[in-house]
Amino acid sequence: MAKLDRSRRKFIAAVISLLGGAFFLDKFLSPKVRSKKTLLTVAKAEIPIHGALVYKEARVAIIREGDVIYALNLVCTHLGCTVNVTPTELICPCHGSSFDRQGKVLKGPADRSLLRYRVEAHGDFYEVVV
Ligand code: FES
């Protein structure tokens, strides 16, 4: 009888170890699914055809060039100031970096392009998503 108890305990311990191991493997080895976060929702008609909508508080510009619409993060890649949007380029007031309307660096000290956000069309609206 004692031999049977020991065998049962070993079996239960093995099952618990197996379940615990499977839980930790699943938790740490499975890819993390990033949830989509909507930063802004804008009516399609609001965006000028060759212009931009600037949301200073969100630090986002939605830029439209004909049929192409994209959004740029207005945080300067040098030290994080908010860049200003002009009709031809984006200029950082802190140290003078400038970026083209695509967000690429024209003049330093910033050495990286502005971050681009994805823009998704939903009916009569665009959503800027992260
Ligand atoms: Fe923009 Fe320095 S923070 S150029």
mmCIF file of N, CA, C and O in Angstrom, residues 19-69:
data_model
loop_
_atom_site.group_PDB
_atom_site.id
_atom_site.type_symbol
_atom_site.label_atom_id
_atom_site.label_comp_id
_atom_site.label_asym_id
_atom_site.label_seq_id
_atom_site.Cartn_x
_atom_site.Cartn_y
_atom_site.Cartn_z
ATOM 1 N N LEU A 19 2.188 20.828 -15.798
ATOM 2 C CA LEU A 19 1.252 21.937 -16.013
ATOM 3 C C LEU A 19 1.924 23.281 -15.735
ATOM 4 O O LEU A 19 1.739 24.249 -16.473
ATOM 5 N N GLY A 20 2.710 23.348 -14.666
ATOM 6 C CA GLY A 20 3.428 24.589 -14.350
ATOM 7 C C GLY A 20 4.416 24.951 -15.442
ATOM 8 O O GLY A 20 4.512 26.103 -15.866
ATOM 9 N N GLY A 21 5.152 23.942 -15.919
ATOM 10 C CA GLY A 21 6.113 24.188 -17.002
ATOM 11 C C GLY A 21 5.416 24.652 -18.267
ATOM 12 O O GLY A 21 5.868 25.589 -18.940
ATOM 13 N N ALA A 22 4.292 24.038 -18.598
ATOM 14 C CA ALA A 22 3.544 24.437 -19.797
ATOM 15 C C ALA A 22 3.037 25.866 -19.670
ATOM 16 O O ALA A 22 3.087 26.649 -20.619
ATOM 17 N N PHE A 23 2.587 26.236 -18.464
ATOM 18 C CA PHE A 23 2.097 27.600 -18.236
ATOM 19 C C PHE A 23 3.221 28.617 -18.460
ATOM 20 O O PHE A 23 3.049 29.606 -19.171
ATOM 21 N N PHE A 24 4.395 28.375 -17.869
ATOM 22 C CA PHE A 24 5.492 29.326 -18.017
ATOM 23 C C PHE A 24 6.024 29.360 -19.443
ATOM 24 O O PHE A 24 6.367 30.426 -19.959
ATOM 25 N N LEU A 25 6.084 28.213 -20.104
ATOM 26 C CA LEU A 25 6.520 28.205 -21.505
ATOM 27 C C LEU A 25 5.563 29.027 -22.361
ATOM 28 O O LEU A 25 5.986 29.829 -23.196
ATOM 29 N N ASP A 26 4.274 28.832 -22.136
ATOM 30 C CA ASP A 26 3.281 29.588 -22.905
ATOM 31 C C ASP A 26 3.396 31.077 -22.619
ATOM 32 O O ASP A 26 3.356 31.897 -23.516
ATOM 33 N N LYS A 27 3.578 31.440 -21.370
ATOM 34 C CA LYS A 27 3.623 32.847 -20.970
ATOM 35 C C LYS A 27 4.852 33.553 -21.543
ATOM 36 O O LYS A 27 4.774 34.683 -22.006
ATOM 37 N N PHE A 28 6.010 32.896 -21.526
ATOM 38 C CA PHE A 28 7.243 33.578 -21.913
ATOM 39 C C PHE A 28 7.676 33.319 -23.350
ATOM 40 O O PHE A 28 8.459 34.081 -23.899
ATOM 41 N N LEU A 29 7.184 32.280 -23.975
ATOM 42 C CA LEU A 29 7.635 31.981 -25.336
ATOM 43 C C LEU A 29 6.635 32.361 -26.418
ATOM 44 O O LEU A 29 6.998 32.470 -27.574
ATOM 45 N N SER A 30 5.378 32.561 -26.059
ATOM 46 C CA SER A 30 4.415 32.934 -27.089
ATOM 47 C C SER A 30 4.557 34.420 -27.401
ATOM 48 O O SER A 30 4.832 35.227 -26.524
ATOM 49 N N PRO A 31 4.419 34.801 -28.689
ATOM 50 C CA PRO A 31 4.580 36.207 -29.063
ATOM 51 C C PRO A 31 3.495 37.069 -28.440
ATOM 52 O O PRO A 31 2.356 36.641 -28.301
ATOM 53 N N LYS A 32 3.900 38.276 -28.074
ATOM 54 C CA LYS A 32 2.928 39.192 -27.480
ATOM 55 C C LYS A 32 2.117 39.844 -28.592
ATOM 56 O O LYS A 32 2.669 40.347 -29.557
ATOM 57 N N VAL A 33 0.825 39.811 -28.433
ATOM 58 C CA VAL A 33 -0.061 40.437 -29.414
ATOM 59 C C VAL A 33 -0.244 41.885 -29.011
ATOM 60 O O VAL A 33 -0.700 42.181 -27.910
ATOM 61 N N ARG A 34 0.193 42.789 -29.900
ATOM 62 C CA ARG A 34 0.050 44.209 -29.594
ATOM 63 C C ARG A 34 -1.377 44.628 -29.905
ATOM 64 O O ARG A 34 -1.887 44.376 -30.981
ATOM 65 N N SER A 35 -1.969 45.265 -28.940
ATOM 66 C CA SER A 35 -3.311 45.756 -29.199
ATOM 67 C C SER A 35 -3.220 47.099 -29.906
ATOM 68 O O SER A 35 -2.326 47.883 -29.652
ATOM 69 N N LYS A 36 -4.121 47.300 -30.813
ATOM 70 C CA LYS A 36 -4.157 48.522 -31.613
ATOM 71 C C LYS A 36 -4.751 49.643 -30.768
ATOM 72 O O LYS A 36 -5.751 49.451 -30.100
ATOM 73 N N LYS A 37 -4.106 50.812 -30.809
ATOM 74 C CA LYS A 37 -4.615 51.954 -30.055
ATOM 75 C C LYS A 37 -4.888 53.088 -31.034
ATOM 76 O O LYS A 37 -4.010 53.473 -31.800
ATOM 77 N N THR A 38 -6.096 53.605 -31.010
ATOM 78 C CA THR A 38 -6.452 54.713 -31.889
ATOM 79 C C THR A 38 -6.085 56.031 -31.217
ATOM 80 O O THR A 38 -6.552 56.325 -30.122
ATOM 81 N N LEU A 39 -5.207 56.794 -31.881
ATOM 82 C CA LEU A 39 -4.804 58.095 -31.337
ATOM 83 C C LEU A 39 -5.816 59.175 -31.673
ATOM 84 O O LEU A 39 -6.152 59.999 -30.835
ATOM 85 N N LEU A 40 -6.257 59.185 -32.937
ATOM 86 C CA LEU A 40 -7.154 60.235 -33.410
ATOM 87 C C LEU A 40 -8.146 59.651 -34.408
ATOM 88 O O LEU A 40 -7.829 58.705 -35.112
ATOM 89 N N THR A 41 -9.307 60.248 -34.474
ATOM 90 C CA THR A 41 -10.272 59.939 -35.517
ATOM 91 C C THR A 41 -10.639 61.253 -36.185
ATOM 92 O O THR A 41 -10.994 62.217 -35.508
ATOM 93 N N VAL A 42 -10.519 61.280 -37.519
ATOM 94 C CA VAL A 42 -10.716 62.521 -38.265
ATOM 95 C C VAL A 42 -11.640 62.254 -39.442
ATOM 96 O O VAL A 42 -11.503 61.229 -40.122
ATOM 97 N N ALA A 43 -12.572 63.183 -39.692
ATOM 98 C CA ALA A 43 -13.437 63.059 -40.867
ATOM 99 C C ALA A 43 -12.605 63.265 -42.125
ATOM 100 O O ALA A 43 -11.734 64.143 -42.166
ATOM 101 N N LYS A 44 -12.861 62.456 -43.148
ATOM 102 C CA LYS A 44 -12.091 62.553 -44.397
ATOM 103 C C LYS A 44 -12.158 63.948 -44.990
ATOM 104 O O LYS A 44 -11.168 64.462 -45.503
ATOM 105 N N ALA A 45 -13.320 64.574 -44.921
ATOM 106 C CA ALA A 45 -13.504 65.887 -45.546
ATOM 107 C C ALA A 45 -12.706 66.993 -44.858
ATOM 108 O O ALA A 45 -12.470 68.045 -45.446
ATOM 109 N N GLU A 46 -12.251 66.754 -43.638
ATOM 110 C CA GLU A 46 -11.517 67.794 -42.900
ATOM 111 C C GLU A 46 -10.090 67.994 -43.393
ATOM 112 O O GLU A 46 -9.509 69.047 -43.176
ATOM 113 N N ILE A 47 -9.521 66.983 -44.029
ATOM 114 C CA ILE A 47 -8.105 67.061 -44.388
ATOM 115 C C ILE A 47 -7.947 67.741 -45.743
ATOM 116 O O ILE A 47 -8.450 67.250 -46.751
ATOM 117 N N PRO A 48 -7.269 68.894 -45.798
ATOM 118 C CA PRO A 48 -7.081 69.572 -47.073
ATOM 119 C C PRO A 48 -6.246 68.722 -48.045
ATOM 120 O O PRO A 48 -5.357 67.983 -47.615
ATOM 121 N N ILE A 49 -6.522 68.834 -49.359
ATOM 122 C CA ILE A 49 -5.915 67.938 -50.353
ATOM 123 C C ILE A 49 -4.390 67.977 -50.350
ATOM 124 O O ILE A 49 -3.740 66.956 -50.391
ATOM 125 N N HIS A 50 -3.791 69.141 -50.290
ATOM 126 C CA HIS A 50 -2.325 69.217 -50.197
ATOM 127 C C HIS A 50 -1.941 69.967 -48.926
ATOM 128 O O HIS A 50 -1.162 70.916 -48.964
ATOM 129 N N GLY A 51 -2.495 69.547 -47.840
ATOM 130 C CA GLY A 51 -2.243 70.242 -46.581
ATOM 131 C C GLY A 51 -2.058 69.275 -45.428
ATOM 132 O O GLY A 51 -1.773 68.100 -45.626
ATOM 133 N N ALA A 52 -2.225 69.810 -44.240
ATOM 134 C CA ALA A 52 -2.032 69.001 -43.039
ATOM 135 C C ALA A 52 -2.964 69.466 -41.939
ATOM 136 O O ALA A 52 -3.306 70.644 -41.868
ATOM 137 N N LEU A 53 -3.364 68.537 -41.112
ATOM 138 C CA LEU A 53 -4.074 68.862 -39.882
ATOM 139 C C LEU A 53 -3.102 68.607 -38.744
ATOM 140 O O LEU A 53 -2.508 67.536 -38.662
ATOM 141 N N VAL A 54 -2.922 69.608 -37.896
ATOM 142 C CA VAL A 54 -1.953 69.479 -36.810
ATOM 143 C C VAL A 54 -2.702 69.408 -35.483
ATOM 144 O O VAL A 54 -3.540 70.264 -35.200
ATOM 145 N N TYR A 55 -2.393 68.394 -34.708
ATOM 146 C CA TYR A 55 -2.960 68.228 -33.378
ATOM 147 C C TYR A 55 -1.806 68.393 -32.390
ATOM 148 O O TYR A 55 -1.065 67.452 -32.115
ATOM 149 N N LYS A 56 -1.654 69.629 -31.918
ATOM 150 C CA LYS A 56 -0.499 69.965 -31.064
ATOM 151 C C LYS A 56 -0.476 69.159 -29.776
ATOM 152 O O LYS A 56 0.572 68.700 -29.347
ATOM 153 N N GLU A 57 -1.637 68.991 -29.142
ATOM 154 C CA GLU A 57 -1.637 68.277 -27.867
ATOM 155 C C GLU A 57 -1.284 66.808 -28.040
ATOM 156 O O GLU A 57 -0.569 66.246 -27.227
ATOM 157 N N ALA A 58 -1.770 66.198 -29.119
ATOM 158 C CA ALA A 58 -1.438 64.800 -29.385
ATOM 159 C C ALA A 58 -0.066 64.689 -30.046
ATOM 160 O O ALA A 58 0.489 63.604 -30.138
ATOM 161 N N ARG A 59 0.477 65.818 -30.502
ATOM 162 C CA ARG A 59 1.772 65.889 -31.198
ATOM 163 C C ARG A 59 1.763 64.988 -32.445
ATOM 164 O O ARG A 59 2.661 64.182 -32.670
ATOM 165 N N VAL A 60 0.701 65.187 -33.223
ATOM 166 C CA VAL A 60 0.508 64.405 -34.445
ATOM 167 C C VAL A 60 0.079 65.337 -35.566
ATOM 168 O O VAL A 60 -0.702 66.263 -35.346
ATOM 169 N N ALA A 61 0.608 65.122 -36.766
ATOM 170 C CA ALA A 61 0.140 65.823 -37.960
ATOM 171 C C ALA A 61 -0.367 64.785 -38.949
ATOM 172 O O ALA A 61 0.302 63.781 -39.201
ATOM 173 N N ILE A 62 -1.562 65.030 -39.464
ATOM 174 C CA ILE A 62 -2.097 64.173 -40.523
ATOM 175 C C ILE A 62 -1.886 64.937 -41.813
ATOM 176 O O ILE A 62 -2.386 66.056 -41.971
ATOM 177 N N ILE A 63 -1.129 64.352 -42.715
ATOM 178 C CA ILE A 63 -0.717 65.044 -43.939
ATOM 179 C C ILE A 63 -1.339 64.345 -45.131
ATOM 180 O O ILE A 63 -1.358 63.116 -45.219
ATOM 181 N N ARG A 64 -1.834 65.161 -46.057
ATOM 182 C CA ARG A 64 -2.450 64.605 -47.260
ATOM 183 C C ARG A 64 -1.762 65.201 -48.476
ATOM 184 O O ARG A 64 -1.606 66.412 -48.602
ATOM 185 N N GLU A 65 -1.314 64.324 -49.348
ATOM 186 C CA GLU A 65 -0.738 64.742 -50.625
ATOM 187 C C GLU A 65 -1.537 64.029 -51.705
ATOM 188 O O GLU A 65 -1.237 62.899 -52.053
ATOM 189 N N GLY A 66 -2.572 64.676 -52.193
ATOM 190 C CA GLY A 66 -3.466 64.050 -53.165
ATOM 191 C C GLY A 66 -4.253 62.936 -52.503
ATOM 192 O O GLY A 66 -4.978 63.170 -51.548
ATOM 193 N N ASP A 67 -4.077 61.715 -52.999
ATOM 194 C CA ASP A 67 -4.785 60.566 -52.431
ATOM 195 C C ASP A 67 -4.016 59.898 -51.290
ATOM 196 O O ASP A 67 -4.533 58.994 -50.640
ATOM 197 N N VAL A 68 -2.767 60.306 -51.086
ATOM 198 C CA VAL A 68 -1.932 59.673 -50.060
ATOM 199 C C VAL A 68 -2.089 60.416 -48.731
ATOM 200 O O VAL A 68 -1.901 61.628 -48.665
ATOM 201 N N ILE A 69 -2.459 59.669 -47.715
ATOM 202 C CA ILE A 69 -2.646 60.252 -46.386
ATOM 203 C C ILE A 69 -1.792 59.478 -45.399
ATOM 204 O O ILE A 69 -1.774 58.247 -45.400
#
